[in-house]
Coordinates of C-alpha atoms and ligand atoms in Angstrom, one line a residue:
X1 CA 29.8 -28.9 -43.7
X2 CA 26.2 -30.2 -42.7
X3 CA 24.9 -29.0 -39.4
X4 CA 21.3 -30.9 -37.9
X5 CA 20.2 -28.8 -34.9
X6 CA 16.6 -27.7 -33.6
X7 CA 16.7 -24.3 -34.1
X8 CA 18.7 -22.1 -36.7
X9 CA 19.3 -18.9 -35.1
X10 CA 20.0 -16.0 -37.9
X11 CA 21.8 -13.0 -36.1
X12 CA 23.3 -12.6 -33.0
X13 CA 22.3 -9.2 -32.2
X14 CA 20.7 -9.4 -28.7
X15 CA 17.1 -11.0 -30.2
X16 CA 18.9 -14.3 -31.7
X17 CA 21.6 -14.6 -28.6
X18 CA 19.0 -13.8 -25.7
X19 CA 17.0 -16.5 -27.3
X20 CA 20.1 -18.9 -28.4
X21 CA 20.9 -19.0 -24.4
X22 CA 17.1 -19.5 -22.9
X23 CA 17.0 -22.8 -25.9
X24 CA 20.2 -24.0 -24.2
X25 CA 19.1 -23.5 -21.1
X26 CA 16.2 -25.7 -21.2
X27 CA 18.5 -28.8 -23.3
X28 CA 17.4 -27.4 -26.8
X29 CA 19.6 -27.5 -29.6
X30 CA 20.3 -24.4 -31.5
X31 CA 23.4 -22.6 -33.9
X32 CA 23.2 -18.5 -34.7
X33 CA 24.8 -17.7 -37.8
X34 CA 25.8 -14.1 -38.0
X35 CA 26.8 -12.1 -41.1
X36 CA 29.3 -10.1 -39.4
X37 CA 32.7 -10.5 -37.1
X38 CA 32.0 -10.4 -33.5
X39 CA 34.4 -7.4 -33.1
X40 CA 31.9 -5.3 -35.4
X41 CA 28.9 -6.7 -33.2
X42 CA 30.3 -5.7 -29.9
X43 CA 31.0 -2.1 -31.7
X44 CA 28.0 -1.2 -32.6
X45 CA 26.6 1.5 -30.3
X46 CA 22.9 1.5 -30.1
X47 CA 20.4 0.7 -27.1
X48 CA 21.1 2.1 -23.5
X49 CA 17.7 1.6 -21.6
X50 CA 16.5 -1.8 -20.4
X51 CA 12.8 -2.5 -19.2
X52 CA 12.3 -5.4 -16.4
X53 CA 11.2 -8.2 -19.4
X54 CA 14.9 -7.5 -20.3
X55 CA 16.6 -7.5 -17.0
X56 CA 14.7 -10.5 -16.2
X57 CA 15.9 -12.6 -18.9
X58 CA 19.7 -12.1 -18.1
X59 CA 18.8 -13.0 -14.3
X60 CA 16.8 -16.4 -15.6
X61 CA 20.3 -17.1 -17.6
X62 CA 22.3 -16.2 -14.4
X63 CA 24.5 -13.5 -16.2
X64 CA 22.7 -10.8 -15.0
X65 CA 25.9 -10.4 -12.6
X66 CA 27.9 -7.6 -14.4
X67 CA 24.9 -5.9 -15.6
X68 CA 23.4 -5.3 -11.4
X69 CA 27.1 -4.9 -10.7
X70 CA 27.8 -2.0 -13.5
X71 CA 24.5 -0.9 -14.6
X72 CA 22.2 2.1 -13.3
X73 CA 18.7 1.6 -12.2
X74 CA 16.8 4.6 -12.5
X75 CA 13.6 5.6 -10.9
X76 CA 12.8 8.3 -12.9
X77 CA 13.3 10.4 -16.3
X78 CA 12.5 14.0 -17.4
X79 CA 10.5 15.8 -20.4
X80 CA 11.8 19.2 -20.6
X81 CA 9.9 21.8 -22.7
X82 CA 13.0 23.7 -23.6
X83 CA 12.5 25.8 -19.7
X84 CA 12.0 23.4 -17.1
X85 CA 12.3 19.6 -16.2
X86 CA 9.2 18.0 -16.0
X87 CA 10.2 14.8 -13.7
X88 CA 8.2 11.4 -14.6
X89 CA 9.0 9.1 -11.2
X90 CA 8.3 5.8 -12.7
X91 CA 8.9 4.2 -9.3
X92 CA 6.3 5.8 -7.2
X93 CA 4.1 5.4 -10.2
X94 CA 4.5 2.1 -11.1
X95 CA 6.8 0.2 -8.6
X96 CA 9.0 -0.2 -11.2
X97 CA 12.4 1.2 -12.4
X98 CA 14.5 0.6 -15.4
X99 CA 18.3 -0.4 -16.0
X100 CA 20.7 2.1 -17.8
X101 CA 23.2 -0.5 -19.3
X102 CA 24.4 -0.4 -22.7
X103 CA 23.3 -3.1 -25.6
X104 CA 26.6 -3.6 -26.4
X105 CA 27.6 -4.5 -22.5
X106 CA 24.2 -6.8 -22.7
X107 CA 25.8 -8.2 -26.2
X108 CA 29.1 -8.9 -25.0
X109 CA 27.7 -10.7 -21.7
X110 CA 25.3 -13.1 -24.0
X111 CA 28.8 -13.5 -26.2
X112 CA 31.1 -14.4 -23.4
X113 CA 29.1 -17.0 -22.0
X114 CA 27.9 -18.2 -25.2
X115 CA 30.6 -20.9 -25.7
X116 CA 30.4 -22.4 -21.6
X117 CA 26.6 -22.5 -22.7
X118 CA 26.9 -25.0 -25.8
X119 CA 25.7 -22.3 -28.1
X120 CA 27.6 -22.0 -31.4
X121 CA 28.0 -19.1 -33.0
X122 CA 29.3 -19.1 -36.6
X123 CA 30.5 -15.5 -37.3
X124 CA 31.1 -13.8 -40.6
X125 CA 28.9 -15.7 -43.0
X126 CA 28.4 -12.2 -44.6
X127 CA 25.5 -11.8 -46.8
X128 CA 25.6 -15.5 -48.2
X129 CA 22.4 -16.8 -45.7
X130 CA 19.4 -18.2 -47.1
X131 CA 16.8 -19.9 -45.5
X132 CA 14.9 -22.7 -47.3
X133 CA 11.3 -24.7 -47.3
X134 CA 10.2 -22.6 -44.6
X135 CA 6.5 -23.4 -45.6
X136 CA 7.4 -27.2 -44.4
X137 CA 8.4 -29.1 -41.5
X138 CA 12.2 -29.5 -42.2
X139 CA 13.4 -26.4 -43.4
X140 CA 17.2 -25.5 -43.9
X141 CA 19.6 -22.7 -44.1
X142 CA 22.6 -22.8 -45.9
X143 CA 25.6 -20.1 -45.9
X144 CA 29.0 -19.7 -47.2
X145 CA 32.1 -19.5 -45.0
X146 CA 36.3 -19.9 -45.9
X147 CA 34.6 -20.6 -49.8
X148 CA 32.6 -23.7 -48.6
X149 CA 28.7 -24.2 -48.8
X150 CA 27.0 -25.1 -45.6
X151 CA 24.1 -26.1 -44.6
X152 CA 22.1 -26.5 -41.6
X153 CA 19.0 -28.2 -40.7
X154 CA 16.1 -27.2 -38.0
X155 CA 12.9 -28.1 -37.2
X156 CA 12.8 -24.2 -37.1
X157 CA 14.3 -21.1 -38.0
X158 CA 14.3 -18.2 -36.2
X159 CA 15.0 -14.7 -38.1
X160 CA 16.9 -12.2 -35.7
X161 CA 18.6 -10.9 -38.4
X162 CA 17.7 -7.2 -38.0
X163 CA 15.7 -4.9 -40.6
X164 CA 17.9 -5.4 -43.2
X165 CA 18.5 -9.2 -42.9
X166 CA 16.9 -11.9 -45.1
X167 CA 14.8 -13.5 -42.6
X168 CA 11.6 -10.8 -43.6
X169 CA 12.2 -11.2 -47.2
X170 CA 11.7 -15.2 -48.2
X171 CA 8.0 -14.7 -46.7
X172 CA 5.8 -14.9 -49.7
X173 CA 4.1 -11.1 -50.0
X174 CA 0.9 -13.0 -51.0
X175 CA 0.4 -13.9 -46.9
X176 CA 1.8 -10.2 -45.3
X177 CA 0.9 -6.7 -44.3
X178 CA 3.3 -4.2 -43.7
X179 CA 2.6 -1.1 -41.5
X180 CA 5.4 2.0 -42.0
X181 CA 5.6 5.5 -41.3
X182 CA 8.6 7.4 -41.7
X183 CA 9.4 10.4 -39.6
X184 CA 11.3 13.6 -41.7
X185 CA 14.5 13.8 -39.3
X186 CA 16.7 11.3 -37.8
X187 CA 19.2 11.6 -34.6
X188 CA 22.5 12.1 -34.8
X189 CA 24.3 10.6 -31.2
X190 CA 27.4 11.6 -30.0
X191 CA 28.8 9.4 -27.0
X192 CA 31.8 10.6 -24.8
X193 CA 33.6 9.8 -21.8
X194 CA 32.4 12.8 -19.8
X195 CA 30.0 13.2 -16.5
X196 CA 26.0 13.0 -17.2
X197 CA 24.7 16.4 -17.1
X198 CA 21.9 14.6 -15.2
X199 CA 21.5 11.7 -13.3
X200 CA 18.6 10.6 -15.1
X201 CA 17.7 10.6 -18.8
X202 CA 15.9 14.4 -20.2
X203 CA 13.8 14.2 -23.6
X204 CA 13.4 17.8 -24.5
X205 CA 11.6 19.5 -26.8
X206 CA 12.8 23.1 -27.4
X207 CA 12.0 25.3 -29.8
X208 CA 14.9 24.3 -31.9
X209 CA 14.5 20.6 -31.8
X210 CA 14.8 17.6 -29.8
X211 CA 17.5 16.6 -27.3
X212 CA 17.7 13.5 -25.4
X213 CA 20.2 13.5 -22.5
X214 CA 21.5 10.0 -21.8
X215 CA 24.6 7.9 -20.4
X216 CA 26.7 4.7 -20.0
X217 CA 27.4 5.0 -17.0
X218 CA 28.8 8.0 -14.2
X219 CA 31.4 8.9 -16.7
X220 CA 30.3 7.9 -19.7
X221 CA 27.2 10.0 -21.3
X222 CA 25.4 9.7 -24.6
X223 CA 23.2 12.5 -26.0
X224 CA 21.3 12.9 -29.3
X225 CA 19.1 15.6 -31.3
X226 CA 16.8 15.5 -34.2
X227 CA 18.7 16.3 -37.5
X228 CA 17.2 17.0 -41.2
X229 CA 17.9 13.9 -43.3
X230 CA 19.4 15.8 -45.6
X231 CA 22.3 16.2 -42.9
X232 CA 25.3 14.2 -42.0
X233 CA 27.9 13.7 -39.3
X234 CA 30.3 16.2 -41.3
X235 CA 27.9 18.9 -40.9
X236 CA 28.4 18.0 -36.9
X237 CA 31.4 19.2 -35.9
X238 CA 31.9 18.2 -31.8
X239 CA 31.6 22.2 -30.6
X240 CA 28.5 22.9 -32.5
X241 CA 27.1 19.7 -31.4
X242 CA 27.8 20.6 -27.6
X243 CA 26.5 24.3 -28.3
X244 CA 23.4 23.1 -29.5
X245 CA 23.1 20.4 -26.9
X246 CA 23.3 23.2 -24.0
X247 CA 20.6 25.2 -25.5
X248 CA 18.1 22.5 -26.9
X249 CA 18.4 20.9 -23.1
X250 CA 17.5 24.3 -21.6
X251 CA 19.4 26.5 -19.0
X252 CA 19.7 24.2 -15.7
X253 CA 20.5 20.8 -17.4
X254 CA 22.7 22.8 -20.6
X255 CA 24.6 24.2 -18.3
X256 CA 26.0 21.1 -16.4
X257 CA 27.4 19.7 -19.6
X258 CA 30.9 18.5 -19.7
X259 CA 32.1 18.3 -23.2
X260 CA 34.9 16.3 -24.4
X261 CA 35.8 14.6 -27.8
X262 CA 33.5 12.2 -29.6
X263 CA 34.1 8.2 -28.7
X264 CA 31.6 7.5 -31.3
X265 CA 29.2 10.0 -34.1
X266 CA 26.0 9.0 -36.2
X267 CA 23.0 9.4 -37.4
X268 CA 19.9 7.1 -37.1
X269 CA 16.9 7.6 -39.2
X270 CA 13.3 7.1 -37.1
X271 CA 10.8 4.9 -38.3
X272 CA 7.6 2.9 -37.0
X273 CA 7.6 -0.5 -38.9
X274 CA 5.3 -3.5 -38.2
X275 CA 5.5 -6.8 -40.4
X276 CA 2.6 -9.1 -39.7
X277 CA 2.3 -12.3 -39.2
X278 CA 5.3 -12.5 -37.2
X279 CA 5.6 -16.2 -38.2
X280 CA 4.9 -18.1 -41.5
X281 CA 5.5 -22.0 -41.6
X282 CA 8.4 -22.7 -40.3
X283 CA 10.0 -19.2 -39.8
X284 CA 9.6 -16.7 -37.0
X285 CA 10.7 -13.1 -36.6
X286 CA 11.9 -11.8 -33.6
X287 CA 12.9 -8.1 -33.1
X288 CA 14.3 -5.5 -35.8
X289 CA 13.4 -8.3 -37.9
X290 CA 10.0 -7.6 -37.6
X291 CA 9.4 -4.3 -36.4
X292 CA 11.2 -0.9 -36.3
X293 CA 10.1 1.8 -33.7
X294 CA 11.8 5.3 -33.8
X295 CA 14.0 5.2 -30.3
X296 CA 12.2 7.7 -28.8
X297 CA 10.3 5.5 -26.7
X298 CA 13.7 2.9 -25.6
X299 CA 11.6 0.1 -26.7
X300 CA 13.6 -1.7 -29.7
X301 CA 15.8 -3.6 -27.8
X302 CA 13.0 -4.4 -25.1
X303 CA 10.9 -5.7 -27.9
X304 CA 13.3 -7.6 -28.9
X305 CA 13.3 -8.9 -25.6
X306 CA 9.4 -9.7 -25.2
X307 CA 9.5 -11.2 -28.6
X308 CA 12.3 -14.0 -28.0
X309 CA 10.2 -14.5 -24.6
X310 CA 7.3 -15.7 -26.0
X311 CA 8.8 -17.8 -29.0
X312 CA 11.5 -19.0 -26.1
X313 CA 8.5 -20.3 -24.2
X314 CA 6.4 -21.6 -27.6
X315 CA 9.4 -23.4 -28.5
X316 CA 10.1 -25.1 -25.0
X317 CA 6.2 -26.1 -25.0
X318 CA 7.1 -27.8 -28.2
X319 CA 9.9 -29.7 -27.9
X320 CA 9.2 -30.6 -24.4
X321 CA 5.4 -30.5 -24.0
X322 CA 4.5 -31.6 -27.3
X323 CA 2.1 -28.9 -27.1
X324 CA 2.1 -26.8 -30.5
X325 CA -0.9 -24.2 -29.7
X326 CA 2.2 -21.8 -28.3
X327 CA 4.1 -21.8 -31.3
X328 CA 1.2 -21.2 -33.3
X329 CA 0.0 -18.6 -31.4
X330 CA 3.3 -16.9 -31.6
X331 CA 3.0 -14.2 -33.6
X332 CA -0.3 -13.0 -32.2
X333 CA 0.4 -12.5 -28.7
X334 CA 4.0 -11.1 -29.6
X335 CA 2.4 -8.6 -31.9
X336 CA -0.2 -7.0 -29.0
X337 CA 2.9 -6.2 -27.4
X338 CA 4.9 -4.4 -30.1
X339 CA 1.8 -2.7 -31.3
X340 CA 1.6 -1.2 -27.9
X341 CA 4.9 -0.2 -27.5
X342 CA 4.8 1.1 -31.3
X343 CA 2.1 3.5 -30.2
X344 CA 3.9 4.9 -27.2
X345 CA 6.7 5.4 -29.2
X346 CA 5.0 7.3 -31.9
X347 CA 3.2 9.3 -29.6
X348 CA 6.8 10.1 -28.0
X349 CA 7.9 11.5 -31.1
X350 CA 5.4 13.1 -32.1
X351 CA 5.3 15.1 -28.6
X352 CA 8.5 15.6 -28.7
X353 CA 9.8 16.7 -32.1
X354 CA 9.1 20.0 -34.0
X355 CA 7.9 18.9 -37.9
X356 CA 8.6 20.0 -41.0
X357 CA 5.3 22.5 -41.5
X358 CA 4.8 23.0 -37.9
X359 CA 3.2 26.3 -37.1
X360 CA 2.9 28.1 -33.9
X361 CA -0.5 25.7 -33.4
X362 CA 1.5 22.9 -33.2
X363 CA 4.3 23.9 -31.1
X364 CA 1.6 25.3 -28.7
X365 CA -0.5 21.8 -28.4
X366 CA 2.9 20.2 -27.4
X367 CA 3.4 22.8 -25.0
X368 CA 0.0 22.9 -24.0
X369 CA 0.2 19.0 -23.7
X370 CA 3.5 19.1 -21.2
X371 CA 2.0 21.9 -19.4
X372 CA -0.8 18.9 -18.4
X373 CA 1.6 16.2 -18.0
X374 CA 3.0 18.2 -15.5
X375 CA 0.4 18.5 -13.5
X376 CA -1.8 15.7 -14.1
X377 CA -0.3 12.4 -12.4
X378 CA -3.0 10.9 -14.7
X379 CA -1.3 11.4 -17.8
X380 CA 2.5 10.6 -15.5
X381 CA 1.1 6.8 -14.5
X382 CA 0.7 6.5 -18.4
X383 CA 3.7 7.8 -19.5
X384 CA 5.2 5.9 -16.5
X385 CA 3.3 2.6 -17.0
X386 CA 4.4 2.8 -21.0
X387 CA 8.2 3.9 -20.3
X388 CA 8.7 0.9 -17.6
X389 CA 7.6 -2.0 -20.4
X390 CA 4.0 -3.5 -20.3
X391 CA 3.8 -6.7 -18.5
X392 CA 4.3 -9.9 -20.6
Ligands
RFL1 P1 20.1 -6.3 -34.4 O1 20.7 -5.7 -33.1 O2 20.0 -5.4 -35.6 O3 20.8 -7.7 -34.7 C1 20.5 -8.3 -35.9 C2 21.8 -9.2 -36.2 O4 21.5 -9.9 -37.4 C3 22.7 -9.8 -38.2 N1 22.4 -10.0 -39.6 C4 22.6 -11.1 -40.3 N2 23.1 -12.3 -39.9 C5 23.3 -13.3 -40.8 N3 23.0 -13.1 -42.1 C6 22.5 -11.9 -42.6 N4 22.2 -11.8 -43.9 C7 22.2 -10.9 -41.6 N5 21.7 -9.6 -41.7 C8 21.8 -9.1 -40.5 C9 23.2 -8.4 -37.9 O5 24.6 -8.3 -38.2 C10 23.0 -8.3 -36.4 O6 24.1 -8.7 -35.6 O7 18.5 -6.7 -34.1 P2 17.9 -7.3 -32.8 O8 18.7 -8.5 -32.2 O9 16.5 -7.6 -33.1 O10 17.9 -6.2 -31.7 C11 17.2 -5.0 -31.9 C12 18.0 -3.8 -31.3 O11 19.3 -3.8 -31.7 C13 17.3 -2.5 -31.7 O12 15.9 -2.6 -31.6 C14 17.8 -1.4 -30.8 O13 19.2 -1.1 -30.8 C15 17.0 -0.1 -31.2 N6 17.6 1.0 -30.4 C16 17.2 1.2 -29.2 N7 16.4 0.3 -28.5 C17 16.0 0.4 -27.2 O14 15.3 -0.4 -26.7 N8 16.5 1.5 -26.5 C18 17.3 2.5 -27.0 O15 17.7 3.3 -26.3 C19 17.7 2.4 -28.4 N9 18.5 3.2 -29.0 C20 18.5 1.9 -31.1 C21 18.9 3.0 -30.3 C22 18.9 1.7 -32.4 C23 19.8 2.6 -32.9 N10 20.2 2.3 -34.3 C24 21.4 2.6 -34.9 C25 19.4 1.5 -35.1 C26 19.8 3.9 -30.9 C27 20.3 3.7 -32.2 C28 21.2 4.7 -32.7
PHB2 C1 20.5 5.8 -25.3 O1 21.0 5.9 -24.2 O2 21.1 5.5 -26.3 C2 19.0 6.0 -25.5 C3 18.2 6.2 -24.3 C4 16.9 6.4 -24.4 C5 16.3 6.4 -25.7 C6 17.0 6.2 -26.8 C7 18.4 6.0 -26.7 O3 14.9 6.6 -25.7

């Protein structure tokens, strides 16, 4: 079948369906295409913090409802140094708070309203996509689906399609630069339907590793630490996972730690990724697409956020402005943003994790370094300022 739309969205993670339902909104014409089955999408457990640029978006597309109804906004959230808490109160710094509510709850909102919004969504297309003549002004993708060939036809494509998706790929290498560091651990998560051991999130850094303390929801938590690549989930069973949880977290929080059996189990590697331009001819990246940041910062899905933003607003200018400076500035403004939020999340990690070849120097510059946090409301407004989501 031949499709002729505006936009051709690839993925519906929350980049191309945040962006699908602002085109709508404002009369645009748009399709996603997405690899995978809507069931595997709404099962994939990844992002639990959301910054106001985030927040904001669902209220401009009125299905904000559920999220204020169900979610948690939180004024504050802890570094721990393996003893005490060291509370960052990101409303009295900054005015600001952010939203504990699960990706997957923000994905299956976008989904639900997706068809009462006009916005097709062809799922399972697997990995047939291919986008086509992006360096002219009628580009094209074409997938397969039930053993036909389709094909669809934009003025624009936008590539949501995640790190591993084609989008990236069909830019000529010729016209890029890529920016990657790759950190020596990754973080295995465990989510279960037990209490919080703390009403608001706890990074720690003990001697023994990282542990983040997070949650859902009031009975819901999710928790992660920093294992060696060379682990996996097997090496995990649930007990030793809790045992290392309620010493990593230290004595207060690890002692308020319900355990109960694992909902979901997996590891995550960390990286810092930066593809640049963002945009080339026809084609624009938005999110995982074009940048990777390890989570220790909550900033992927945010990004994702600030990206489809921007191109949501270039794109509106275009259609219904004919003004076309926007869309070529795309890629420019949205990369000041994730380069910012790439730094804090790298500093993050790098605070907060022990390294392969660390030395007693090193472990005591990061203590050294949370020592002055804590007492420098200095250093808290930046952390603060950072953790909330720079303005737009
Ligand atoms: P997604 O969510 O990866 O969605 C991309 C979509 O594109 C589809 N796709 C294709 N479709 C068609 N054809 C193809 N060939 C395709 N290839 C791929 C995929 O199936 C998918 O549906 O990217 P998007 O929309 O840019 O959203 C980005 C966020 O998902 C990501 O940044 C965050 O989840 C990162 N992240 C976190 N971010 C935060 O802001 N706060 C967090 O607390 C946080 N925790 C996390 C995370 C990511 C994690 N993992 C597993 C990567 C925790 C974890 C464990
Ligand atoms: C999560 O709840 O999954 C989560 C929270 C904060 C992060 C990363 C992940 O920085």
């Amino acid at each position: 079948m031949d499709y002729k739309t505006d936009v051709a969205i690839i993925g519906a993670g929350p980049a191309g369906l945040m962006l699908g339902h602002l085109l709508r909104q404002a009369g645009i014409g748009c399709i996603v295409v997405e690899r995978s089955s809507q069931e595997h999408v709404l099962g994939r457990i990844r992002a639990g913090v959301l910054e106001r640029v985030t927040t904001d978006i669902m209220d401009q597309l009125e299905l904000g409802g559920r999220m204020h109804a169900e979610g948690m906004p939180e004024d504050g959230f802890n570094l721990a140094d393996g003893e005490r808490l060291i509370r960052i109160d990101i409303k009295r710094l900054t005015g600001k708070q952010v939203m504990v509510y699960g990706q997957t709850e923000l994905t299956r909102d976008l989904i639900d309203a997706a068809a009462s919004r006009d916005l097709p969504v062809i799922w399972q297309t697997g990995d047939s996509v291919a986008v086509h003549q992006i360096d002219g002004e009628a580009p094209y993708v074409t997938f397969e689906k039930d053993g036909e060939t389709h094909r669809i036809d934009a003025r624009f494509i936008a590539g949501c399609d995640g790190f591993h998706g084609p989008s990236r790929r069909a830019i000529p290498v010729a016209s890029v630069k890529e920016y990657e560091h790759a950190y020596p651990f990754g973080w295995l998560g465990i989510l279960a339907d037990v209490p919080p051991c703390n009403p608001e999130l706890i990074y720690a850094n003990h001697e023994r590793g990282f542990a983040l303390a997070s949650m859902r929801s009031r009975t819901r938590s999710r928790y992660y630490i920093d294992v060696p690549l060379t682990e996996t989930v097997e090496d995990w069973p649930d007990d030793r996972l809790w045992d290392e949880l309620a010493v990593r977290l230290g004595p207060e929080a690890g002692a308020r730690i319900t355990r109960g059996p694992a909902l979901e189990k997996s590891i995550a590697p960390l990286r810092s990724y930066i593809f640049t331009p963002m945009q080339y001819g026809s084609l624009f990246l938005c999110g995982d697409a074009g940048h990777i940041v390890p989570p220790t910062g909550a900033k992927g899905l945010n990004l994702a956020a600030s990206d489809v933003a921007y191109l949501s607003r270039a794109l509106i200018a275009w259609f219904k402005k004919n003004d076309r400076e926007q869309v070529a500035g795309y890629s420019a403004l949205a990369l000041k943003r994730v380069w910012k939020a790439e730094r804090f999340s790298w500093y993050l990690t790098k605070l907060m994790h022990r390294f392969p070849g660390d030395g007693d120097f090193e472990r005591a510059m990061q203590v050294a370094e949370l020592d002055y946090i804590a007492n420098s409301e200095a250093m808290q407004t930046a952390i603060a300022e950072n953790y909330v989501g720079l303005p737009l």
